[in-house]
Structures are given as C-alpha cells and as structure tokens.
C-alpha cells in the first residue's frame, strides 16, 4: 500500500509535536529540575513554569490516577484512528489538524505510560483569564481541534457554494 504524500505530512506533524513535547518535558524535568523547585517565574505574573502532575484528564476528571491505563489505551486508539484518517484526507488544513492532534495524544500518552501522569508546566494563570497549566502536547491538541472545526466549516461552505453554482 502506497502512503499518500499528504498523509506523510500528517505523520510528519505528529512526529514533530512528539519530539518537541518530549524535549521540552525532558528539559523541565532534568534541566530546570522543576519538580523540585515547583515554580519558576518567566514573565511574572503572565507566564510561569509550574510543575503539575496531571493524573487525570481535563478539569481534574479521573484525577486520582485510577484511569491511567484506560486513558493510555484510549489515546493510542485515537492516534491510530487519526493515522488511518490521514490516509484518506485530501485537504491541507485537515491533514495539519490530524497531525497536531495525533502528535499531542502520543506525546501525552508517553508521559502517562512512563510516569503515571502527564507533565504540565506552562502556566498563564497569572493573567486571571486562564487558570490551567498545560504542555506542548495539550497546545497541539487544542490548535488541532480548532483547525479541525475550521476545516469542517470551510469545506461545508465550499460544498454549498459548489451546489448552488450547479443549480443555476
């Protein structure tokens, strides 16, 4: 089976996100020793590096760590489905979204399997608008979901324009 070039772009995005995510977490863990320090002001009060062990999912759901393996399996399945979807994708924005979400899911599942938690450290809570601490993988997933929604809206709009043109 030949893998389409556009699918390779999704896989490339995913690999890039995993590498950047894992390198930043390695730096946070070993280079800055943030686990011991707890918090490092970067641009106070806007940005701090703050050590958070996320044992659950968003908003503390399953925060006791009881769902570690279920969440890990779920993330791997999601990444696999996204990888399959990339083989059939034909739009650049869709492929970018798939790659970002896939890479973010894999980056976080690596942590969950290695440590039993996801390492979060980007802390913008000093702004008063965004209280969550997150990481590169989380950012990639968020941007990927936004692109996925945008692609869906734009492709539906393009399809409706095409249908309208054919009726005239």
mmCIF file of the C-alpha atoms, coordinates in Angstrom:
data_MODEL
# 
_entry.id   MODEL 
# 
loop_
_atom_site.group_PDB 
_atom_site.id 
_atom_site.type_symbol 
_atom_site.label_atom_id 
_atom_site.label_alt_id 
_atom_site.label_comp_id 
_atom_site.label_asym_id 
_atom_site.label_entity_id 
_atom_site.label_seq_id 
_atom_site.pdbx_PDB_ins_code 
_atom_site.Cartn_x 
_atom_site.Cartn_y 
_atom_site.Cartn_z 
_atom_site.occupancy 
_atom_site.B_iso_or_equiv 
_atom_site.pdbx_formal_charge 
_atom_site.auth_seq_id 
_atom_site.auth_comp_id 
_atom_site.auth_asym_id 
_atom_site.auth_atom_id 
_atom_site.pdbx_PDB_model_num 
ATOM 1   C CA . UNK A 1 1   ? 0.000   0.000  0.000   1.00 0.00 ? 1   UNK A CA 1 
ATOM 2   C CA . UNK A 1 2   ? 1.352   3.373  -1.025  1.00 0.00 ? 2   UNK A CA 1 
ATOM 3   C CA . UNK A 1 3   ? 1.023   6.123  1.578   1.00 0.00 ? 3   UNK A CA 1 
ATOM 4   C CA . UNK A 1 4   ? -0.176  9.384  0.004   1.00 0.00 ? 4   UNK A CA 1 
ATOM 5   C CA . UNK A 1 5   ? 2.201   12.314 0.327   1.00 0.00 ? 5   UNK A CA 1 
ATOM 6   C CA . UNK A 1 6   ? -0.426  14.377 2.138   1.00 0.00 ? 6   UNK A CA 1 
ATOM 7   C CA . UNK A 1 7   ? -0.716  11.644 4.796   1.00 0.00 ? 7   UNK A CA 1 
ATOM 8   C CA . UNK A 1 8   ? 3.048   11.771 5.252   1.00 0.00 ? 8   UNK A CA 1 
ATOM 9   C CA . UNK A 1 9   ? 2.629   15.450 6.127   1.00 0.00 ? 9   UNK A CA 1 
ATOM 10  C CA . UNK A 1 10  ? 0.225   14.496 8.947   1.00 0.00 ? 10  UNK A CA 1 
ATOM 11  C CA . UNK A 1 11  ? 2.679   11.906 10.233  1.00 0.00 ? 11  UNK A CA 1 
ATOM 12  C CA . UNK A 1 12  ? 5.490   14.471 9.988   1.00 0.00 ? 12  UNK A CA 1 
ATOM 13  C CA . UNK A 1 13  ? 3.496   16.981 12.057  1.00 0.00 ? 13  UNK A CA 1 
ATOM 14  C CA . UNK A 1 14  ? 2.778   14.265 14.623  1.00 0.00 ? 14  UNK A CA 1 
ATOM 15  C CA . UNK A 1 15  ? 6.447   13.291 14.894  1.00 0.00 ? 15  UNK A CA 1 
ATOM 16  C CA . UNK A 1 16  ? 7.483   16.944 15.217  1.00 0.00 ? 16  UNK A CA 1 
ATOM 17  C CA . UNK A 1 17  ? 4.976   17.528 18.032  1.00 0.00 ? 17  UNK A CA 1 
ATOM 18  C CA . UNK A 1 18  ? 6.051   14.377 19.893  1.00 0.00 ? 18  UNK A CA 1 
ATOM 19  C CA . UNK A 1 19  ? 9.734   15.333 19.635  1.00 0.00 ? 19  UNK A CA 1 
ATOM 20  C CA . UNK A 1 20  ? 9.219   18.963 20.729  1.00 0.00 ? 20  UNK A CA 1 
ATOM 21  C CA . UNK A 1 21  ? 6.836   17.902 23.513  1.00 0.00 ? 21  UNK A CA 1 
ATOM 22  C CA . UNK A 1 22  ? 9.183   15.273 24.896  1.00 0.00 ? 22  UNK A CA 1 
ATOM 23  C CA . UNK A 1 23  ? 12.265  17.520 24.604  1.00 0.00 ? 23  UNK A CA 1 
ATOM 24  C CA . UNK A 1 24  ? 10.548  20.358 26.492  1.00 0.00 ? 24  UNK A CA 1 
ATOM 25  C CA . UNK A 1 25  ? 9.394   17.955 29.193  1.00 0.00 ? 25  UNK A CA 1 
ATOM 26  C CA . UNK A 1 26  ? 12.904  16.465 29.498  1.00 0.00 ? 26  UNK A CA 1 
ATOM 27  C CA . UNK A 1 27  ? 14.284  19.992 29.902  1.00 0.00 ? 27  UNK A CA 1 
ATOM 28  C CA . UNK A 1 28  ? 11.648  20.811 32.531  1.00 0.00 ? 28  UNK A CA 1 
ATOM 29  C CA . UNK A 1 29  ? 12.317  17.582 34.443  1.00 0.00 ? 29  UNK A CA 1 
ATOM 30  C CA . UNK A 1 30  ? 16.101  17.322 34.185  1.00 0.00 ? 30  UNK A CA 1 
ATOM 31  C CA . UNK A 1 31  ? 17.419  20.680 33.038  1.00 0.00 ? 31  UNK A CA 1 
ATOM 32  C CA . UNK A 1 32  ? 15.361  23.004 35.219  1.00 0.00 ? 32  UNK A CA 1 
ATOM 33  C CA . UNK A 1 33  ? 14.565  20.410 37.877  1.00 0.00 ? 33  UNK A CA 1 
ATOM 34  C CA . UNK A 1 34  ? 11.106  21.977 38.067  1.00 0.00 ? 34  UNK A CA 1 
ATOM 35  C CA . UNK A 1 35  ? 9.769   19.018 40.037  1.00 0.00 ? 35  UNK A CA 1 
ATOM 36  C CA . UNK A 1 36  ? 11.945  20.045 42.991  1.00 0.00 ? 36  UNK A CA 1 
ATOM 37  C CA . UNK A 1 37  ? 11.662  23.818 42.516  1.00 0.00 ? 37  UNK A CA 1 
ATOM 38  C CA . UNK A 1 38  ? 7.885   23.837 41.950  1.00 0.00 ? 38  UNK A CA 1 
ATOM 39  C CA . UNK A 1 39  ? 7.639   27.123 40.059  1.00 0.00 ? 39  UNK A CA 1 
ATOM 40  C CA . UNK A 1 40  ? 9.926   29.407 38.069  1.00 0.00 ? 40  UNK A CA 1 
ATOM 41  C CA . UNK A 1 41  ? 8.715   32.895 37.136  1.00 0.00 ? 41  UNK A CA 1 
ATOM 42  C CA . UNK A 1 42  ? 9.398   33.554 33.430  1.00 0.00 ? 42  UNK A CA 1 
ATOM 43  C CA . UNK A 1 43  ? 7.380   36.711 32.677  1.00 0.00 ? 43  UNK A CA 1 
ATOM 44  C CA . UNK A 1 44  ? 5.689   37.377 36.008  1.00 0.00 ? 44  UNK A CA 1 
ATOM 45  C CA . UNK A 1 45  ? 2.797   37.406 36.527  1.00 0.00 ? 45  UNK A CA 1 
ATOM 46  C CA . UNK A 1 46  ? 1.810   36.395 32.977  1.00 0.00 ? 46  UNK A CA 1 
ATOM 47  C CA . UNK A 1 47  ? 3.917   33.247 32.464  1.00 0.00 ? 47  UNK A CA 1 
ATOM 48  C CA . UNK A 1 48  ? 5.421   30.862 34.964  1.00 0.00 ? 48  UNK A CA 1 
ATOM 49  C CA . UNK A 1 49  ? 6.776   27.358 34.636  1.00 0.00 ? 49  UNK A CA 1 
ATOM 50  C CA . UNK A 1 50  ? 4.846   25.418 37.279  1.00 0.00 ? 50  UNK A CA 1 
ATOM 51  C CA . UNK A 1 51  ? 5.211   21.691 37.996  1.00 0.00 ? 51  UNK A CA 1 
ATOM 52  C CA . UNK A 1 52  ? 1.875   19.860 37.698  1.00 0.00 ? 52  UNK A CA 1 
ATOM 53  C CA . UNK A 1 53  ? 1.412   16.101 37.619  1.00 0.00 ? 53  UNK A CA 1 
ATOM 54  C CA . UNK A 1 54  ? -1.814  15.636 35.669  1.00 0.00 ? 54  UNK A CA 1 
ATOM 55  C CA . UNK A 1 55  ? -3.050  12.173 36.610  1.00 0.00 ? 55  UNK A CA 1 
ATOM 56  C CA . UNK A 1 56  ? -6.463  12.603 35.002  1.00 0.00 ? 56  UNK A CA 1 
ATOM 57  C CA . UNK A 1 57  ? -7.903  14.433 32.055  1.00 0.00 ? 57  UNK A CA 1 
ATOM 58  C CA . UNK A 1 58  ? -9.286  17.933 31.637  1.00 0.00 ? 58  UNK A CA 1 
ATOM 59  C CA . UNK A 1 59  ? -10.590 19.738 34.703  1.00 0.00 ? 59  UNK A CA 1 
ATOM 60  C CA . UNK A 1 60  ? -9.371  17.038 37.106  1.00 0.00 ? 60  UNK A CA 1 
ATOM 61  C CA . UNK A 1 61  ? -11.614 14.265 35.804  1.00 0.00 ? 61  UNK A CA 1 
ATOM 62  C CA . UNK A 1 62  ? -10.116 10.895 36.899  1.00 0.00 ? 62  UNK A CA 1 
ATOM 63  C CA . UNK A 1 63  ? -7.549  12.943 38.858  1.00 0.00 ? 63  UNK A CA 1 
ATOM 64  C CA . UNK A 1 64  ? -6.858  10.120 41.287  1.00 0.00 ? 64  UNK A CA 1 
ATOM 65  C CA . UNK A 1 65  ? -4.916  8.241  38.583  1.00 0.00 ? 65  UNK A CA 1 
ATOM 66  C CA . UNK A 1 66  ? -7.360  5.322  38.552  1.00 0.00 ? 66  UNK A CA 1 
ATOM 67  C CA . UNK A 1 67  ? -7.864  5.565  34.811  1.00 0.00 ? 67  UNK A CA 1 
ATOM 68  C CA . UNK A 1 68  ? -4.174  5.624  33.808  1.00 0.00 ? 68  UNK A CA 1 
ATOM 69  C CA . UNK A 1 69  ? -4.258  2.559  31.578  1.00 0.00 ? 69  UNK A CA 1 
ATOM 70  C CA . UNK A 1 70  ? -7.749  3.216  30.223  1.00 0.00 ? 70  UNK A CA 1 
ATOM 71  C CA . UNK A 1 71  ? -6.674  6.743  29.215  1.00 0.00 ? 71  UNK A CA 1 
ATOM 72  C CA . UNK A 1 72  ? -3.452  5.381  27.723  1.00 0.00 ? 72  UNK A CA 1 
ATOM 73  C CA . UNK A 1 73  ? -5.273  2.790  25.617  1.00 0.00 ? 73  UNK A CA 1 
ATOM 74  C CA . UNK A 1 74  ? -7.855  5.395  24.572  1.00 0.00 ? 74  UNK A CA 1 
ATOM 75  C CA . UNK A 1 75  ? -5.095  7.798  23.458  1.00 0.00 ? 75  UNK A CA 1 
ATOM 76  C CA . UNK A 1 76  ? -3.347  5.104  21.433  1.00 0.00 ? 76  UNK A CA 1 
ATOM 77  C CA . UNK A 1 77  ? -6.638  4.119  19.756  1.00 0.00 ? 77  UNK A CA 1 
ATOM 78  C CA . UNK A 1 78  ? -7.395  7.780  18.959  1.00 0.00 ? 78  UNK A CA 1 
ATOM 79  C CA . UNK A 1 79  ? -3.913  8.225  17.467  1.00 0.00 ? 79  UNK A CA 1 
ATOM 80  C CA . UNK A 1 80  ? -4.400  5.067  15.389  1.00 0.00 ? 80  UNK A CA 1 
ATOM 81  C CA . UNK A 1 81  ? -7.786  6.207  14.078  1.00 0.00 ? 81  UNK A CA 1 
ATOM 82  C CA . UNK A 1 82  ? -6.312  9.610  13.237  1.00 0.00 ? 82  UNK A CA 1 
ATOM 83  C CA . UNK A 1 83  ? -3.423  7.911  11.442  1.00 0.00 ? 83  UNK A CA 1 
ATOM 84  C CA . UNK A 1 84  ? -5.927  5.907  9.376   1.00 0.00 ? 84  UNK A CA 1 
ATOM 85  C CA . UNK A 1 85  ? -7.959  9.063  8.678   1.00 0.00 ? 85  UNK A CA 1 
ATOM 86  C CA . UNK A 1 86  ? -4.806  10.814 7.432   1.00 0.00 ? 86  UNK A CA 1 
ATOM 87  C CA . UNK A 1 87  ? -4.541  8.172  4.702   1.00 0.00 ? 87  UNK A CA 1 
ATOM 88  C CA . UNK A 1 88  ? -7.908  9.321  3.352   1.00 0.00 ? 88  UNK A CA 1 
ATOM 89  C CA . UNK A 1 89  ? -7.611  13.070 3.972   1.00 0.00 ? 89  UNK A CA 1 
ATOM 90  C CA . UNK A 1 90  ? -7.333  15.348 0.977   1.00 0.00 ? 90  UNK A CA 1 
ATOM 91  C CA . UNK A 1 91  ? -7.218  18.870 2.440   1.00 0.00 ? 91  UNK A CA 1 
ATOM 92  C CA . UNK A 1 92  ? -4.142  20.564 3.908   1.00 0.00 ? 92  UNK A CA 1 
ATOM 93  C CA . UNK A 1 93  ? -5.918  22.050 6.909   1.00 0.00 ? 93  UNK A CA 1 
ATOM 94  C CA . UNK A 1 94  ? -7.479  18.693 7.750   1.00 0.00 ? 94  UNK A CA 1 
ATOM 95  C CA . UNK A 1 95  ? -4.116  16.944 7.485   1.00 0.00 ? 95  UNK A CA 1 
ATOM 96  C CA . UNK A 1 96  ? -2.490  19.595 9.693   1.00 0.00 ? 96  UNK A CA 1 
ATOM 97  C CA . UNK A 1 97  ? -5.248  19.180 12.289  1.00 0.00 ? 97  UNK A CA 1 
ATOM 98  C CA . UNK A 1 98  ? -4.922  15.396 12.268  1.00 0.00 ? 98  UNK A CA 1 
ATOM 99  C CA . UNK A 1 99  ? -1.145  15.578 12.676  1.00 0.00 ? 99  UNK A CA 1 
ATOM 100 C CA . UNK A 1 100 ? -1.328  18.043 15.571  1.00 0.00 ? 100 UNK A CA 1 
ATOM 101 C CA . UNK A 1 101 ? -3.964  16.055 17.458  1.00 0.00 ? 101 UNK A CA 1 
ATOM 102 C CA . UNK A 1 102 ? -2.203  12.749 16.799  1.00 0.00 ? 102 UNK A CA 1 
ATOM 103 C CA . UNK A 1 103 ? 1.155   14.124 17.960  1.00 0.00 ? 103 UNK A CA 1 
ATOM 104 C CA . UNK A 1 104 ? -0.361  15.666 21.080  1.00 0.00 ? 104 UNK A CA 1 
ATOM 105 C CA . UNK A 1 105 ? -2.141  12.441 22.003  1.00 0.00 ? 105 UNK A CA 1 
ATOM 106 C CA . UNK A 1 106 ? 1.043   10.402 21.561  1.00 0.00 ? 106 UNK A CA 1 
ATOM 107 C CA . UNK A 1 107 ? 3.143   12.946 23.492  1.00 0.00 ? 107 UNK A CA 1 
ATOM 108 C CA . UNK A 1 108 ? 0.816   12.785 26.479  1.00 0.00 ? 108 UNK A CA 1 
ATOM 109 C CA . UNK A 1 109 ? 0.411   9.009  26.381  1.00 0.00 ? 109 UNK A CA 1 
ATOM 110 C CA . UNK A 1 110 ? 4.205   8.611  26.535  1.00 0.00 ? 110 UNK A CA 1 
ATOM 111 C CA . UNK A 1 111 ? 4.158   10.533 29.842  1.00 0.00 ? 111 UNK A CA 1 
ATOM 112 C CA . UNK A 1 112 ? 1.173   8.629  31.172  1.00 0.00 ? 112 UNK A CA 1 
ATOM 113 C CA . UNK A 1 113 ? 2.880   5.286  30.490  1.00 0.00 ? 113 UNK A CA 1 
ATOM 114 C CA . UNK A 1 114 ? 6.355   6.388  31.727  1.00 0.00 ? 114 UNK A CA 1 
ATOM 115 C CA . UNK A 1 115 ? 5.375   8.349  34.820  1.00 0.00 ? 115 UNK A CA 1 
ATOM 116 C CA . UNK A 1 116 ? 1.744   7.554  35.581  1.00 0.00 ? 116 UNK A CA 1 
ATOM 117 C CA . UNK A 1 117 ? 0.874   11.201 34.923  1.00 0.00 ? 117 UNK A CA 1 
ATOM 118 C CA . UNK A 1 118 ? 1.230   13.862 32.238  1.00 0.00 ? 118 UNK A CA 1 
ATOM 119 C CA . UNK A 1 119 ? 3.829   16.553 32.893  1.00 0.00 ? 119 UNK A CA 1 
ATOM 120 C CA . UNK A 1 120 ? 2.255   20.011 32.621  1.00 0.00 ? 120 UNK A CA 1 
ATOM 121 C CA . UNK A 1 121 ? 4.274   23.184 33.134  1.00 0.00 ? 121 UNK A CA 1 
ATOM 122 C CA . UNK A 1 122 ? 3.069   26.158 31.031  1.00 0.00 ? 122 UNK A CA 1 
ATOM 123 C CA . UNK A 1 123 ? 1.218   28.360 33.499  1.00 0.00 ? 123 UNK A CA 1 
ATOM 124 C CA . UNK A 1 124 ? -0.599  31.502 32.371  1.00 0.00 ? 124 UNK A CA 1 
ATOM 125 C CA . UNK A 1 125 ? -2.840  31.629 35.459  1.00 0.00 ? 125 UNK A CA 1 
ATOM 126 C CA . UNK A 1 126 ? -1.345  34.982 36.480  1.00 0.00 ? 126 UNK A CA 1 
ATOM 127 C CA . UNK A 1 127 ? -3.383  36.599 33.727  1.00 0.00 ? 127 UNK A CA 1 
ATOM 128 C CA . UNK A 1 128 ? -6.574  35.822 35.626  1.00 0.00 ? 128 UNK A CA 1 
ATOM 129 C CA . UNK A 1 129 ? -8.156  34.506 32.416  1.00 0.00 ? 129 UNK A CA 1 
ATOM 130 C CA . UNK A 1 130 ? -6.646  31.057 32.003  1.00 0.00 ? 130 UNK A CA 1 
ATOM 131 C CA . UNK A 1 131 ? -6.243  29.019 35.210  1.00 0.00 ? 131 UNK A CA 1 
ATOM 132 C CA . UNK A 1 132 ? -4.988  25.758 33.666  1.00 0.00 ? 132 UNK A CA 1 
ATOM 133 C CA . UNK A 1 133 ? -1.422  24.531 33.429  1.00 0.00 ? 133 UNK A CA 1 
ATOM 134 C CA . UNK A 1 134 ? -0.628  22.695 30.199  1.00 0.00 ? 134 UNK A CA 1 
ATOM 135 C CA . UNK A 1 135 ? 2.179   21.483 27.913  1.00 0.00 ? 135 UNK A CA 1 
ATOM 136 C CA . UNK A 1 136 ? 3.191   21.442 24.230  1.00 0.00 ? 136 UNK A CA 1 
ATOM 137 C CA . UNK A 1 137 ? 1.089   18.335 23.503  1.00 0.00 ? 137 UNK A CA 1 
ATOM 138 C CA . UNK A 1 138 ? -2.007  19.961 25.002  1.00 0.00 ? 138 UNK A CA 1 
ATOM 139 C CA . UNK A 1 139 ? -1.391  23.060 22.875  1.00 0.00 ? 139 UNK A CA 1 
ATOM 140 C CA . UNK A 1 140 ? -1.074  20.932 19.730  1.00 0.00 ? 140 UNK A CA 1 
ATOM 141 C CA . UNK A 1 141 ? -4.332  19.121 20.512  1.00 0.00 ? 141 UNK A CA 1 
ATOM 142 C CA . UNK A 1 142 ? -6.140  22.419 21.094  1.00 0.00 ? 142 UNK A CA 1 
ATOM 143 C CA . UNK A 1 143 ? -4.852  24.024 17.900  1.00 0.00 ? 143 UNK A CA 1 
ATOM 144 C CA . UNK A 1 144 ? -5.592  20.787 16.010  1.00 0.00 ? 144 UNK A CA 1 
ATOM 145 C CA . UNK A 1 145 ? -9.201  20.713 17.214  1.00 0.00 ? 145 UNK A CA 1 
ATOM 146 C CA . UNK A 1 146 ? -9.652  24.377 16.244  1.00 0.00 ? 146 UNK A CA 1 
ATOM 147 C CA . UNK A 1 147 ? -8.256  23.625 12.769  1.00 0.00 ? 147 UNK A CA 1 
ATOM 148 C CA . UNK A 1 148 ? -10.498 20.557 12.501  1.00 0.00 ? 148 UNK A CA 1 
ATOM 149 C CA . UNK A 1 149 ? -13.588 22.660 13.244  1.00 0.00 ? 149 UNK A CA 1 
ATOM 150 C CA . UNK A 1 150 ? -12.433 25.406 10.877  1.00 0.00 ? 150 UNK A CA 1 
ATOM 151 C CA . UNK A 1 151 ? -11.770 22.866 8.119   1.00 0.00 ? 151 UNK A CA 1 
ATOM 152 C CA . UNK A 1 152 ? -15.208 21.370 8.617   1.00 0.00 ? 152 UNK A CA 1 
ATOM 153 C CA . UNK A 1 153 ? -16.914 24.763 8.409   1.00 0.00 ? 153 UNK A CA 1 
ATOM 154 C CA . UNK A 1 154 ? -14.904 25.871 5.378   1.00 0.00 ? 154 UNK A CA 1 
ATOM 155 C CA . UNK A 1 155 ? -15.346 22.594 3.482   1.00 0.00 ? 155 UNK A CA 1 
ATOM 156 C CA . UNK A 1 156 ? -19.118 22.651 4.120   1.00 0.00 ? 156 UNK A CA 1 
ATOM 157 C CA . UNK A 1 157 ? -19.269 26.238 2.923   1.00 0.00 ? 157 UNK A CA 1 
ATOM 158 C CA . UNK A 1 158 ? -17.293 25.357 -0.221  1.00 0.00 ? 158 UNK A CA 1 
ATOM 159 C CA . UNK A 1 159 ? -19.592 22.392 -0.889  1.00 0.00 ? 159 UNK A CA 1 
ATOM 160 C CA . UNK A 1 160 ? -22.704 24.577 -0.566  1.00 0.00 ? 160 UNK A CA 1 
ATOM 161 C CA . UNK A 1 161 ? -21.223 27.161 -2.934  1.00 0.00 ? 161 UNK A CA 1 
ATOM 162 C CA . UNK A 1 162 ? -20.496 24.380 -5.433  1.00 0.00 ? 162 UNK A CA 1 
ATOM 163 C CA . UNK A 1 163 ? -24.046 23.027 -5.164  1.00 0.00 ? 163 UNK A CA 1 
ATOM 164 C CA . UNK A 1 164 ? -25.559 26.473 -5.616  1.00 0.00 ? 164 UNK A CA 1 
ATOM 165 C CA . UNK A 1 165 ? -23.450 27.087 -8.709  1.00 0.00 ? 165 UNK A CA 1 
ATOM 166 C CA . UNK A 1 166 ? -24.589 23.812 -10.270 1.00 0.00 ? 166 UNK A CA 1 
ATOM 167 C CA . UNK A 1 167 ? -28.280 24.696 -9.822  1.00 0.00 ? 167 UNK A CA 1 
ATOM 168 C CA . UNK A 1 168 ? -28.005 27.884 -11.898 1.00 0.00 ? 168 UNK A CA 1 
# 
